[in-house]
CSV table of C-alpha atoms and ligand atoms in Angstrom, one decimal:
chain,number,residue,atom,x,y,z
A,1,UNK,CA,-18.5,4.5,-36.4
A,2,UNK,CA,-17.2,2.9,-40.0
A,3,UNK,CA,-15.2,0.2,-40.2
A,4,UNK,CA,-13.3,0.6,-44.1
A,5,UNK,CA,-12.5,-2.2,-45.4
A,6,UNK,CA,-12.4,-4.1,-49.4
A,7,UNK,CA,-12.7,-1.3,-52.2
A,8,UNK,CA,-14.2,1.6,-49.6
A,9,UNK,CA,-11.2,2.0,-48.1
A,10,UNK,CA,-9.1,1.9,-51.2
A,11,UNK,CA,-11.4,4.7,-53.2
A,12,UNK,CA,-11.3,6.7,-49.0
A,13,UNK,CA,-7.6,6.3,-49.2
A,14,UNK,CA,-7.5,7.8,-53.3
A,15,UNK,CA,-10.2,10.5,-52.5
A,16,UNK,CA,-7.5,11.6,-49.3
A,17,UNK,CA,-4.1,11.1,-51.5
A,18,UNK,CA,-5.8,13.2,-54.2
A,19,UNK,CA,-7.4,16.3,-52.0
A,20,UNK,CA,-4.1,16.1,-50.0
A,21,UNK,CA,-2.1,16.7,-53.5
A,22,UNK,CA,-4.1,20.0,-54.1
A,23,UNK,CA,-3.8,21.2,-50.7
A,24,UNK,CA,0.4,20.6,-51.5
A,25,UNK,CA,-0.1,22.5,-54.8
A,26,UNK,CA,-1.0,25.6,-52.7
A,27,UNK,CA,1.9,25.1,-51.0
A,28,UNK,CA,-0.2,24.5,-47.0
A,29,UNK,CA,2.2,22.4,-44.6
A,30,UNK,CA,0.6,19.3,-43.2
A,31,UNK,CA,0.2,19.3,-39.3
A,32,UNK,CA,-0.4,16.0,-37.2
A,33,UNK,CA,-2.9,16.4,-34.1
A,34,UNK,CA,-3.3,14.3,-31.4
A,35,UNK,CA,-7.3,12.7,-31.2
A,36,UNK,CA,-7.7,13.9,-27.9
A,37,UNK,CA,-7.5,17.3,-26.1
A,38,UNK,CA,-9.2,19.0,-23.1
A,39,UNK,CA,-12.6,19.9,-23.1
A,40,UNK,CA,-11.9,23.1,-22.0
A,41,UNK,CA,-10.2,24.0,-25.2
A,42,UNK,CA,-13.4,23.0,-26.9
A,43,UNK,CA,-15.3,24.8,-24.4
A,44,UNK,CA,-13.6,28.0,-24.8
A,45,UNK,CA,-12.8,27.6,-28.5
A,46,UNK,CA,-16.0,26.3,-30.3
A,47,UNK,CA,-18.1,27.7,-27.4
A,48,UNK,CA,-20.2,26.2,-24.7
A,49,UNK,CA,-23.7,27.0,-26.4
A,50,UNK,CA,-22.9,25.1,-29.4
A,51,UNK,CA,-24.3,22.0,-29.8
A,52,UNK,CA,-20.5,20.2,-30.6
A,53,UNK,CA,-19.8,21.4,-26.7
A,54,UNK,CA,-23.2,21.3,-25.3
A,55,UNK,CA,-24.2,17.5,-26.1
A,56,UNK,CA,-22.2,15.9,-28.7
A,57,UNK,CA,-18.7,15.3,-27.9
A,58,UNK,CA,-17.1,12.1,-26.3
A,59,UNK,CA,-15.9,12.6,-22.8
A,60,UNK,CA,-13.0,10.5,-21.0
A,61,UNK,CA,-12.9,10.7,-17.4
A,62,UNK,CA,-9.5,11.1,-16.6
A,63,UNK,CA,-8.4,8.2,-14.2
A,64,UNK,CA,-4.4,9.0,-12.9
A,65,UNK,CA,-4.1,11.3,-10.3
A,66,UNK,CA,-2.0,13.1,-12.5
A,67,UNK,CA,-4.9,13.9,-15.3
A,68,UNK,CA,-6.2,17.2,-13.9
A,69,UNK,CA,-8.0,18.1,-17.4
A,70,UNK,CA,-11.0,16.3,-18.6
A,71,UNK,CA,-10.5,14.9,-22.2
A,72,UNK,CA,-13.0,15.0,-25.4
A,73,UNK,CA,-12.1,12.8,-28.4
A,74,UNK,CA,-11.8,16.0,-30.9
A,75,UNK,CA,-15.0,16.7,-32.6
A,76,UNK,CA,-13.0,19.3,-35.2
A,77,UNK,CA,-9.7,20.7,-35.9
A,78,UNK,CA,-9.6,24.6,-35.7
A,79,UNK,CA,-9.4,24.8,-31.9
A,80,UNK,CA,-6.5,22.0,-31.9
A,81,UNK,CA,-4.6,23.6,-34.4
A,82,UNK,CA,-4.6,27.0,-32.6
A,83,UNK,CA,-3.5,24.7,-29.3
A,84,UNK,CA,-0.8,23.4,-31.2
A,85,UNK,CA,1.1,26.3,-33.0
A,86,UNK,CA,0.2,28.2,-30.4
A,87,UNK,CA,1.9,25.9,-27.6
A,88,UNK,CA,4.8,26.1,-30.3
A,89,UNK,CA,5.3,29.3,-30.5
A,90,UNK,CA,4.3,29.2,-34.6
A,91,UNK,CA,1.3,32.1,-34.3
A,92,UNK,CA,2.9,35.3,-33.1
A,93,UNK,CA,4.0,37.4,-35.8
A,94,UNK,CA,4.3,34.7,-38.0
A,95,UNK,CA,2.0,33.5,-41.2
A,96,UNK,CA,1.1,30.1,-41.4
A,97,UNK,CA,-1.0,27.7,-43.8
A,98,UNK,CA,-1.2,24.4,-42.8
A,99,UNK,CA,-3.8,21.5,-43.5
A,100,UNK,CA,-4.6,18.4,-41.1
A,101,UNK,CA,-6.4,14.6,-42.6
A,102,UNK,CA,-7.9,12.7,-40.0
A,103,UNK,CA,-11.0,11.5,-37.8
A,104,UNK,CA,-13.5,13.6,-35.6
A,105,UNK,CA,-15.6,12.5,-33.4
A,106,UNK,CA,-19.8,13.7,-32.5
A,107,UNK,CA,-22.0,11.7,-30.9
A,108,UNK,CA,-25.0,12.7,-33.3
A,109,UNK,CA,-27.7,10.0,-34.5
A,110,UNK,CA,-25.9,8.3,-37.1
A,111,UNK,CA,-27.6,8.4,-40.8
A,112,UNK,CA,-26.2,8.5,-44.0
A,113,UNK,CA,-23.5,11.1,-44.3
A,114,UNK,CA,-23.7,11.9,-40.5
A,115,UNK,CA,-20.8,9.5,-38.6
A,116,UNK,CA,-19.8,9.6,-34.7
A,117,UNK,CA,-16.1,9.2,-36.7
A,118,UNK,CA,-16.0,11.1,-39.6
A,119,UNK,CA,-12.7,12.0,-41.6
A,120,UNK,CA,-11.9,16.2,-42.2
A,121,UNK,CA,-9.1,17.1,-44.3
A,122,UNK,CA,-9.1,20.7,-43.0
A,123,UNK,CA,-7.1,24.0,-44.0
A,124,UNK,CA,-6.0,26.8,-41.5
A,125,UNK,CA,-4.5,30.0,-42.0
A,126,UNK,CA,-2.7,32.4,-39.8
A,127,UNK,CA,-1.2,36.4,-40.1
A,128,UNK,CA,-3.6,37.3,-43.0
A,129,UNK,CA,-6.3,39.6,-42.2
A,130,UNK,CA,-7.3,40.3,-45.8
A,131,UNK,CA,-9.9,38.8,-48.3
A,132,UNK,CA,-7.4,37.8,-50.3
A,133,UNK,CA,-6.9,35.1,-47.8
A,134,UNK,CA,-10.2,33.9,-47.8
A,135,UNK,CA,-10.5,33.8,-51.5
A,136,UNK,CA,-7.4,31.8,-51.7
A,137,UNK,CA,-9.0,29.0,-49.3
A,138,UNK,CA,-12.6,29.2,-51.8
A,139,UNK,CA,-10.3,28.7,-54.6
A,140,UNK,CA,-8.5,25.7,-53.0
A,141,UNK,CA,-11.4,24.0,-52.3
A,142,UNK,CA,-12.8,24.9,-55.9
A,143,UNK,CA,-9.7,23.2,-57.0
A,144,UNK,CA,-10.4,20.6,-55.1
A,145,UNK,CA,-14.0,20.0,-56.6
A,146,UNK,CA,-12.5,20.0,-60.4
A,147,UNK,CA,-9.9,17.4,-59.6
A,148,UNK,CA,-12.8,15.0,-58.4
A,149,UNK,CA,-15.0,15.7,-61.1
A,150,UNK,CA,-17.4,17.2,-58.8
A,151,UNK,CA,-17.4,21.0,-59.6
A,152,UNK,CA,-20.8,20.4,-61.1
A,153,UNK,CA,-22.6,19.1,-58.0
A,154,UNK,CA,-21.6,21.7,-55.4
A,155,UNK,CA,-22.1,25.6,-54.5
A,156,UNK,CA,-21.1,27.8,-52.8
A,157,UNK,CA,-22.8,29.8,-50.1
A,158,UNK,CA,-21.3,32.7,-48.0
A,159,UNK,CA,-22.8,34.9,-45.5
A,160,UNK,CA,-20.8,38.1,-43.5
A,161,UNK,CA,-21.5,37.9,-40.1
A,162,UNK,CA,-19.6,40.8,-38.9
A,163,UNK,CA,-18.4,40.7,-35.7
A,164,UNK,CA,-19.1,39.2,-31.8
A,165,UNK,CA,-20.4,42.4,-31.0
A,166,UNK,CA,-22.4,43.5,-34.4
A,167,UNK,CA,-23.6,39.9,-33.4
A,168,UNK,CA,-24.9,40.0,-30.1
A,169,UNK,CA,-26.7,43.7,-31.1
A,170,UNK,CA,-28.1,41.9,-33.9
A,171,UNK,CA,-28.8,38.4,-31.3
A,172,UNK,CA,-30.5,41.3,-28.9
A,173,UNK,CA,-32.7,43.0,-31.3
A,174,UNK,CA,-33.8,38.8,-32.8
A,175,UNK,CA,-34.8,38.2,-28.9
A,176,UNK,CA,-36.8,41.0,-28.7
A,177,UNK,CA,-38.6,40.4,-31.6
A,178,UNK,CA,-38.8,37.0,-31.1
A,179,UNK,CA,-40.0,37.1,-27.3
A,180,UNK,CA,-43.2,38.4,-28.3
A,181,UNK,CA,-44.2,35.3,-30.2
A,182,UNK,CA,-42.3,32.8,-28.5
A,183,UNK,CA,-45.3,30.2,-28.0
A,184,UNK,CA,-44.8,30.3,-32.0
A,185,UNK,CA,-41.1,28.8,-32.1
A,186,UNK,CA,-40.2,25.4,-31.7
A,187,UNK,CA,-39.1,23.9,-29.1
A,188,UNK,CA,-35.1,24.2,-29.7
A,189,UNK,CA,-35.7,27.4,-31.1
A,190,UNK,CA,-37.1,28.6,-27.8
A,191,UNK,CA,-34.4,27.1,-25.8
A,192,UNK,CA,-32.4,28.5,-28.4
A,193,UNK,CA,-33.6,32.0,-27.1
A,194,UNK,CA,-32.2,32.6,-24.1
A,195,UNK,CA,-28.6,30.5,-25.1
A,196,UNK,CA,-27.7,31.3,-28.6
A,197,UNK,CA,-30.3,33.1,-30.4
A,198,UNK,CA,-28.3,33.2,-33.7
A,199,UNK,CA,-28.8,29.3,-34.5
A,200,UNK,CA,-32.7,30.0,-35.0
A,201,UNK,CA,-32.1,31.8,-38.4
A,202,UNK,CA,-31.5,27.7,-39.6
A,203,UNK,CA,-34.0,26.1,-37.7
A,204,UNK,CA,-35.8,23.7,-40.1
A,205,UNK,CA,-39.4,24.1,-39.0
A,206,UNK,CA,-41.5,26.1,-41.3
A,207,UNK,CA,-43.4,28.1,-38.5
A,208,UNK,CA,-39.8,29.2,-37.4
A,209,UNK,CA,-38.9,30.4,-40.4
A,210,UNK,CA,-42.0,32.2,-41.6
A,211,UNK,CA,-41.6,34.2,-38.3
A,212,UNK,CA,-38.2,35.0,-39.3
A,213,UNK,CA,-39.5,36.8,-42.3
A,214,UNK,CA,-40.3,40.1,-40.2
A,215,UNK,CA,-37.5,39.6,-38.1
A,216,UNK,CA,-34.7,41.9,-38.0
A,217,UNK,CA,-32.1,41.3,-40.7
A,218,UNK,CA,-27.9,40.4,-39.4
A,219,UNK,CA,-26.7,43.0,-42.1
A,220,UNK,CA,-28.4,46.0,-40.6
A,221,UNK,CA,-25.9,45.1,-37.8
A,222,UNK,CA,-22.6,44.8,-39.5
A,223,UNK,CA,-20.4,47.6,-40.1
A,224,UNK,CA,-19.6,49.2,-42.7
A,225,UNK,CA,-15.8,48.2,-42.6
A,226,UNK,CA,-16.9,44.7,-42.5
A,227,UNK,CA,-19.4,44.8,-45.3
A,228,UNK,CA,-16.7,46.1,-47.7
A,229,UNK,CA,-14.6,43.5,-46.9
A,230,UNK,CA,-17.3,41.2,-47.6
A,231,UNK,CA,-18.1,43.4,-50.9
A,232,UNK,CA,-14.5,42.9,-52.3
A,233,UNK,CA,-14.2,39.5,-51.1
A,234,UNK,CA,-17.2,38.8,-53.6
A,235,UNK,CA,-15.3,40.9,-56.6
A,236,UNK,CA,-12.1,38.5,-55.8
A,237,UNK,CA,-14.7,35.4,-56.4
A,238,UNK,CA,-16.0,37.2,-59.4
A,239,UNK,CA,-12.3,37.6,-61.2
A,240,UNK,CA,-11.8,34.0,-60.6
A,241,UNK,CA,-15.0,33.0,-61.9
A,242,UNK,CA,-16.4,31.0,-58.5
A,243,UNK,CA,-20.0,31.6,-58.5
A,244,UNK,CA,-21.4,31.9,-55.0
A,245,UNK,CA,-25.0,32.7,-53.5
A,246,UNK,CA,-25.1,34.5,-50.6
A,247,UNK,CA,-27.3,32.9,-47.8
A,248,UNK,CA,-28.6,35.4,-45.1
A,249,UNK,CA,-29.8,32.5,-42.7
A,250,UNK,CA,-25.9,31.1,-42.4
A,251,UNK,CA,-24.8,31.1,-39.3
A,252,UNK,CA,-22.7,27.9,-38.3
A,253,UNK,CA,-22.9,26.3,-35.6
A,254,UNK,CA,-19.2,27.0,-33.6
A,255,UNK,CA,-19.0,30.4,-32.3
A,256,UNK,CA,-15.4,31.1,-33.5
A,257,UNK,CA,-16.4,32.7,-36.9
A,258,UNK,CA,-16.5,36.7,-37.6
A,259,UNK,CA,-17.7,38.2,-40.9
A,260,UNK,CA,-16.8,35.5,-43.7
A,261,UNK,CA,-18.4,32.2,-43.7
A,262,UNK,CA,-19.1,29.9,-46.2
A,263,UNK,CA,-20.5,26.1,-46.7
A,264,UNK,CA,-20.0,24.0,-50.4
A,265,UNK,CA,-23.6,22.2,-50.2
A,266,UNK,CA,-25.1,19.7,-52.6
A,267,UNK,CA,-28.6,19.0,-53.5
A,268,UNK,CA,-27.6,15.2,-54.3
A,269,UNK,CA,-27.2,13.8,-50.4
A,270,UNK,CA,-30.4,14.6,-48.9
A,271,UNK,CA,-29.9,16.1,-45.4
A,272,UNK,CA,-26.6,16.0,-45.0
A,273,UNK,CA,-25.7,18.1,-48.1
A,274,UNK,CA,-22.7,20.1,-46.8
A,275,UNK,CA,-19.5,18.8,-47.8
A,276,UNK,CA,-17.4,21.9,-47.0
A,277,UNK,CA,-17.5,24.5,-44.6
A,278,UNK,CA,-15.8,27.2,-42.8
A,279,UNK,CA,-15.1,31.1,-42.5
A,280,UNK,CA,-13.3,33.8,-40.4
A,281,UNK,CA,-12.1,33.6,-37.2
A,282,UNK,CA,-9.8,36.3,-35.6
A,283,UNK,CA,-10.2,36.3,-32.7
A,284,UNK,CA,-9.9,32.8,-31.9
A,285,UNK,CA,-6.2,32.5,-30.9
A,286,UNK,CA,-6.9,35.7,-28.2
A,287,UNK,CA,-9.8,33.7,-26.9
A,288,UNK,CA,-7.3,30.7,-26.5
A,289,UNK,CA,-4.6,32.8,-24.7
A,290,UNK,CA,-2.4,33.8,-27.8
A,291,UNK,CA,-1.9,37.0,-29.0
A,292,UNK,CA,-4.5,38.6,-31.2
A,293,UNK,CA,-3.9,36.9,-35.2
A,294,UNK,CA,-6.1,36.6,-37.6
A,295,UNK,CA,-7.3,33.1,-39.2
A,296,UNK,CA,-9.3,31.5,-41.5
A,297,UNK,CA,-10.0,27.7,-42.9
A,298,UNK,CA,-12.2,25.1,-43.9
A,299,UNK,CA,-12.7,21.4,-43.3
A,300,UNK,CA,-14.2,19.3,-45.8
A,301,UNK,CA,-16.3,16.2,-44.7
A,302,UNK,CA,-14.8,12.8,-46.6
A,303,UNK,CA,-17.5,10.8,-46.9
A,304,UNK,CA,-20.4,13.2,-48.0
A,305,UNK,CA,-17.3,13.9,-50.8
A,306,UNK,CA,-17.1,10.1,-51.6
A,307,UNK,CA,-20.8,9.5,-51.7
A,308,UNK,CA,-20.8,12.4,-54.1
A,309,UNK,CA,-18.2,11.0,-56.1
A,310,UNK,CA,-20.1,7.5,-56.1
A,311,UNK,CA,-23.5,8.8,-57.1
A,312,UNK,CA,-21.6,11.0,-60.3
A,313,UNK,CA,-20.3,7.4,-61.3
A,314,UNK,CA,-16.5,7.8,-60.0
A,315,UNK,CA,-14.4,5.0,-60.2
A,316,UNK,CA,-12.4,6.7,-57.2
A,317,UNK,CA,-10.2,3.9,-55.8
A,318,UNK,CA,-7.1,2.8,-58.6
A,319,UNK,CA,-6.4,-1.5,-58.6
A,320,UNK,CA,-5.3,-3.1,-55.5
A,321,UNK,CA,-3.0,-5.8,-57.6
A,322,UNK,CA,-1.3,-4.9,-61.5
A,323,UNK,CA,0.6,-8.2,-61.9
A,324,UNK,CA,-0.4,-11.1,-60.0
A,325,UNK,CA,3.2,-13.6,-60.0
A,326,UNK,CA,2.3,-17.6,-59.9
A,327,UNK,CA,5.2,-19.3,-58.2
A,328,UNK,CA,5.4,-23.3,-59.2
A,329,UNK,CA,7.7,-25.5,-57.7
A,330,UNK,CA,9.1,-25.5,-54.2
A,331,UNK,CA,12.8,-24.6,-56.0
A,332,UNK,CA,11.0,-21.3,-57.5
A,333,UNK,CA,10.4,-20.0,-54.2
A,334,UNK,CA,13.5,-18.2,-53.6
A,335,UNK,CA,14.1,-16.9,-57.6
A,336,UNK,CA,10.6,-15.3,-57.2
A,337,UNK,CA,11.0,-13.7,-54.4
A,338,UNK,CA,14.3,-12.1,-56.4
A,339,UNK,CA,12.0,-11.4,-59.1
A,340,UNK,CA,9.4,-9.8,-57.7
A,341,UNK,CA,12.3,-7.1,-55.8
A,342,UNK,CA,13.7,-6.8,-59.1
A,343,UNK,CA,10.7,-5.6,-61.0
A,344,UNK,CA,9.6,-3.3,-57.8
A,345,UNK,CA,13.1,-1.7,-58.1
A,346,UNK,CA,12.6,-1.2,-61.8
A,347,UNK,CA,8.6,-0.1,-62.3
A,348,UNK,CA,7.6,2.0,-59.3
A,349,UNK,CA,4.5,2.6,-60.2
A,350,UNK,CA,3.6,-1.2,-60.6
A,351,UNK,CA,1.5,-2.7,-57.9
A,352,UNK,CA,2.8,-6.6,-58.0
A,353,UNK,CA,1.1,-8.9,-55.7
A,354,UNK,CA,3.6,-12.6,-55.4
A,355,UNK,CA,1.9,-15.8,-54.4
A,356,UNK,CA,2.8,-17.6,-51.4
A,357,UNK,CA,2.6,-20.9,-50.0
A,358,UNK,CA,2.8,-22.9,-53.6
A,359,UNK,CA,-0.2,-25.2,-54.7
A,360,UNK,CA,-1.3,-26.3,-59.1
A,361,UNK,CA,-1.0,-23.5,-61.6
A,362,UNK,CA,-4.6,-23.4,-61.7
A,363,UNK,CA,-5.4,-23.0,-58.5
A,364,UNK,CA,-3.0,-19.9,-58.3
A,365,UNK,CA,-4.3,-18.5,-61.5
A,366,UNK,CA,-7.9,-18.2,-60.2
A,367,UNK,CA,-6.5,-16.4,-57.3
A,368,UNK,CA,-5.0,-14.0,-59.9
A,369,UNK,CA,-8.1,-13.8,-61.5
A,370,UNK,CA,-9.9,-12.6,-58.5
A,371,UNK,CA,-7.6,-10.5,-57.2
A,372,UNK,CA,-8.3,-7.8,-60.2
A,373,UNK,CA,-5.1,-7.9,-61.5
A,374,UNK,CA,-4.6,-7.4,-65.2
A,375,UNK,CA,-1.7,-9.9,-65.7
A,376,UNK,CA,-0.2,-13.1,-64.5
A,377,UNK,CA,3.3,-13.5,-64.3
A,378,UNK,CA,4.3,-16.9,-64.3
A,379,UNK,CA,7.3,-18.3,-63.0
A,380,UNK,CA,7.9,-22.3,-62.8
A,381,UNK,CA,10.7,-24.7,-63.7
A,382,UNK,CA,10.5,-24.8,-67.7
A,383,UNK,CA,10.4,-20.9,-67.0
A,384,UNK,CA,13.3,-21.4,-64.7
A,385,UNK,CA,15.0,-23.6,-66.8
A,386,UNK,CA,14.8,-21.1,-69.4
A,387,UNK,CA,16.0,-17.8,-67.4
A,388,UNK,CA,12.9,-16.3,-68.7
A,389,UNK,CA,8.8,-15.6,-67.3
A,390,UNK,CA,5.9,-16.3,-69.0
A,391,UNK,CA,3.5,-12.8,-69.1
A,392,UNK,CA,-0.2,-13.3,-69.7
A,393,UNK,CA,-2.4,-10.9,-70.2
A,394,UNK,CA,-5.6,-11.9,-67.9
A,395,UNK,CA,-8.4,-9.8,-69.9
A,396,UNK,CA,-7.4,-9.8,-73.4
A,397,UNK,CA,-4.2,-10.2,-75.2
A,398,UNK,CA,-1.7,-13.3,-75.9
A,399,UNK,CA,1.0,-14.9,-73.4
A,400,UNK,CA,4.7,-14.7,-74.0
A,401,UNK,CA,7.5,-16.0,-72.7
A,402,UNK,CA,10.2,-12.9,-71.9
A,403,UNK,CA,13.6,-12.0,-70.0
A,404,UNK,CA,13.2,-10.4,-67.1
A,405,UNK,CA,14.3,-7.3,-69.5
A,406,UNK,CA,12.0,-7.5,-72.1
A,407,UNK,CA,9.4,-8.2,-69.4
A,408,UNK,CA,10.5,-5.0,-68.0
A,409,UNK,CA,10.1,-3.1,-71.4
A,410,UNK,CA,6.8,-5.1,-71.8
A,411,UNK,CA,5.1,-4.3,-68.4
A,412,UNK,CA,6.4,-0.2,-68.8
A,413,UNK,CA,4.7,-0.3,-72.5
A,414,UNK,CA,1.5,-1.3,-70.0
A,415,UNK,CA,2.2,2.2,-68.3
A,416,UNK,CA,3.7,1.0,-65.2
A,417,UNK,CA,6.9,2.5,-65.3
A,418,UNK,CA,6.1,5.5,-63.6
A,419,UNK,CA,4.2,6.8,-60.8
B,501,HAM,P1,-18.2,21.7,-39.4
B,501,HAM,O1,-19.2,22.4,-40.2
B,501,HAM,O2,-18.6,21.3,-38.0
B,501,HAM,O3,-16.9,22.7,-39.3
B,501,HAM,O4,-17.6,20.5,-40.1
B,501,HAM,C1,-17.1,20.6,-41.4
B,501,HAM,C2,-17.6,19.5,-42.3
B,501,HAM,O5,-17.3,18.2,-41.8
B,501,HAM,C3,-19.1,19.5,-42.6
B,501,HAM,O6,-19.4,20.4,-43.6
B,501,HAM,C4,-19.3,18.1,-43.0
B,501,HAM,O7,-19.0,17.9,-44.4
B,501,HAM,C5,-18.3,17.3,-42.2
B,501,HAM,N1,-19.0,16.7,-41.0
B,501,HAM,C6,-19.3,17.4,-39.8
B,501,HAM,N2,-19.9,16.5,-39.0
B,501,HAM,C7,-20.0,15.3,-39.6
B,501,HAM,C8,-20.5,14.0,-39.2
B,501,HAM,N3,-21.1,13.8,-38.0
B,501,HAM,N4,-20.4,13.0,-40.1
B,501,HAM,C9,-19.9,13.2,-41.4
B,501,HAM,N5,-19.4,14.4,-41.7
B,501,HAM,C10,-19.4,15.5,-40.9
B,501,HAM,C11,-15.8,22.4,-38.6
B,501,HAM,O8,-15.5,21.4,-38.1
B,501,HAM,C12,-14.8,23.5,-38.6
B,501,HAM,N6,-13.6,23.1,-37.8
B,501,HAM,C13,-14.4,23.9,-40.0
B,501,HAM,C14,-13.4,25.0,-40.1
B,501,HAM,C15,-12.1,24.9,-40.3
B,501,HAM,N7,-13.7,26.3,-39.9
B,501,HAM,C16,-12.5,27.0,-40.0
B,501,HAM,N8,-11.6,26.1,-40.2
């Protein structure tokens, strides 16, 4: 788990403000879940077989009395949401759109781009059973991509995956085949067999997927109803001009999804090179004990995003300090304070950092210097005396002495008026 501290946090805390600005541009409500839930939900939700369920979530043992469910830090959103407009009584009948920013948890070995706490900002959507719906979420995500910059570096791969029951057909048929030449398969693979057969198709061993040439193809299985969906989901793409490749061997690894799925992957962060993912999943909220709705979302991964926008050069994370303001003299102490309320009131969008605790000029000016900040405001008793504030420009530029007025004017002219 990451501790974010110094600039990481600052350009963490831009990447999230600016995703979470698209995501209000396409009007989705934001939703606040809590961290922990019961395993069951997880169980029944993203599926026992998966490996999320199977070996990588973060028990508690419940230790009142009164605790009859066993609780998992939440190692993703979708089943949580369901649970909570569900339990609210926001599903049935009803559309929704919502979005959710925060931390998951999977114990998986750690390497870079792979966390045991790892931020989603997530999307969901409920009451649209149409491909309309799952183009909108592409395109949101899209959008999401040109406001970093990042458009260039990612992809998009979708896959139909028809239903549970084209599925298990299709998972029968892969068995069969498979059984014959079992001693060929790896070793999760061949676990794999008998408990969720599907996840071979993106097994990384070679042997694996050489066998998997012969093998019986998903889309022979899917019906025809589904594969025009998926047909005119792709037309949809194609009028918005979002390329995509489709990728036969996606799967996913939570059970939840039916016919759409999709993953936004990038060649520039090695292994972990998915930084979006997500699809279809109607039937979820019956599994969960609503009434049957259809759904759809994604959840992209923050930091594989961030290290994305760091390798492409992206200065992500704005200045911590604008205006650093020098306070001399014990008598100043109060008038700055005064002053430094006063110019918050009039320049929202300035980030002014005041001294405290007095000490030399000097000594406060280095501190202004290091904190980043572009200007020193100085306030001491000739400026007292004077009713006025010296402003000096810290990288370029020449001092002046100014009412707090003109400093006003002055510091707006430096494009701090507004937000
Ligand atoms: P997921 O594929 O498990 O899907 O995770 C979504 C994204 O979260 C991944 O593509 C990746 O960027 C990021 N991620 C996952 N695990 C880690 C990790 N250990 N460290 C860093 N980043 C990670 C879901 O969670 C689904 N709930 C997505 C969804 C929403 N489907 C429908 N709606």
């Amino acid at each position: 788990m990451q501790d974010w501290t110094g600039p990481a946090a600052r350009e963490l805390q831009a990447l999230e403000r600016r995703l979470m600005a698209v995501f209000e541009q396409f009007s989705y409500e934001p939703l606040r879940l809590p961290m922990l839930e019961s395993v069951a939900l997880f169980k029944r939700g993203v599926g026992e077989a998966t490996d999320i369920v199977e070996k990588e979530m973060f028990l508690i043992e419940p230790r009142h009395e009164e605790a009859r469910d066993q609780l998992a830090l939440r190692p993703e959103g979708t089943a949580s949401t369901v649970r909570a407009l569900q339990q609210q009584g926001l599903l049935f009948n009803q559309h929704q759109r919502v979005y959710y920013c925060g931390s998951m948890f999977r114990y998986e070995r750690p390497q870079k781009g792979r966390y045991r706490e790892f931020y989603q900002l997530g999307a969901e959507a409920f009451g649209y059973a149409g491909p309309d719906l799952d183009a909108e979420l592409i395109a949101l995500a899209a959008q999401c991509w040109r406001e970093l910059g990042i458009d260039g570096q990612v992809r998009l791969q979708l896959n139909n995956i028809g239903s549970a029951a084209d599925r298990r057909a299709f998972g029968g048929a892969l068995v069969r085949y498979l059984e014959s030449r079992a001693a060929e398969l790896d070793a999760d693979s061949q676990r794999r067999l008998s408990s969720n057969p599907l996840r071979i198709l993106d097994s990384k061993h070679e042997a694996t997927q050489s066998l998997l040439l012969e093998a019986p193809r998903l889309e022979e299985f899917v019906s025809a109803a589904s594969q025009d969906r998926f047909a005119q989901l792709q037309e949809l793409l194609g009028d918005l001009g979002i390329e995509h490749e489709v990728n036969e061997r996606l799967v996913r690894g939570l059970d939840y999804y039916n016919d759409t799925v999709l993953e936004w992957v990038t060649d520039a962060l090695g292994a972990q090179g998915t930084v979006c993912a997500g699809g279809r999943y109607d039937s979820l909220v019956e599994q969960l004990g609503g009434r049957a709705t259809p759904g759809a979302g994604f959840a992209i991964g923050l930091e594989r995003v961030l290290l994305l926008c760091q390798a492409q050069d992206g200065a992500l994370g704005d200045a911590a300090v604008d205006a650093y303001l020098c306070v001399v003299g014990e008598a100043q102490r109060a008038p700055a304070l005064a002053l430094a309320q006063a110019l918050r009131e009039a320049l929202p969008a300035l980030k002014l950092r005041s001294h405290l605790g007095g000490g030399k000029l000097d000594k406060q000016l280095k501190r202004a210097d290091a904190s980043g900040a572009a200007i020193a405001l100085i306030l001491g008793p000739a400026e007292a005396d004077a009713q006025q504030v010296q402003y000096k420009p810290l990288r370029g530029g020449s001092a002046q002495s100014l009412g707090l007025e003109a400093l006003v004017q002055q510091l707006r002219e430096d494009g701090y008026g507004q937000r």
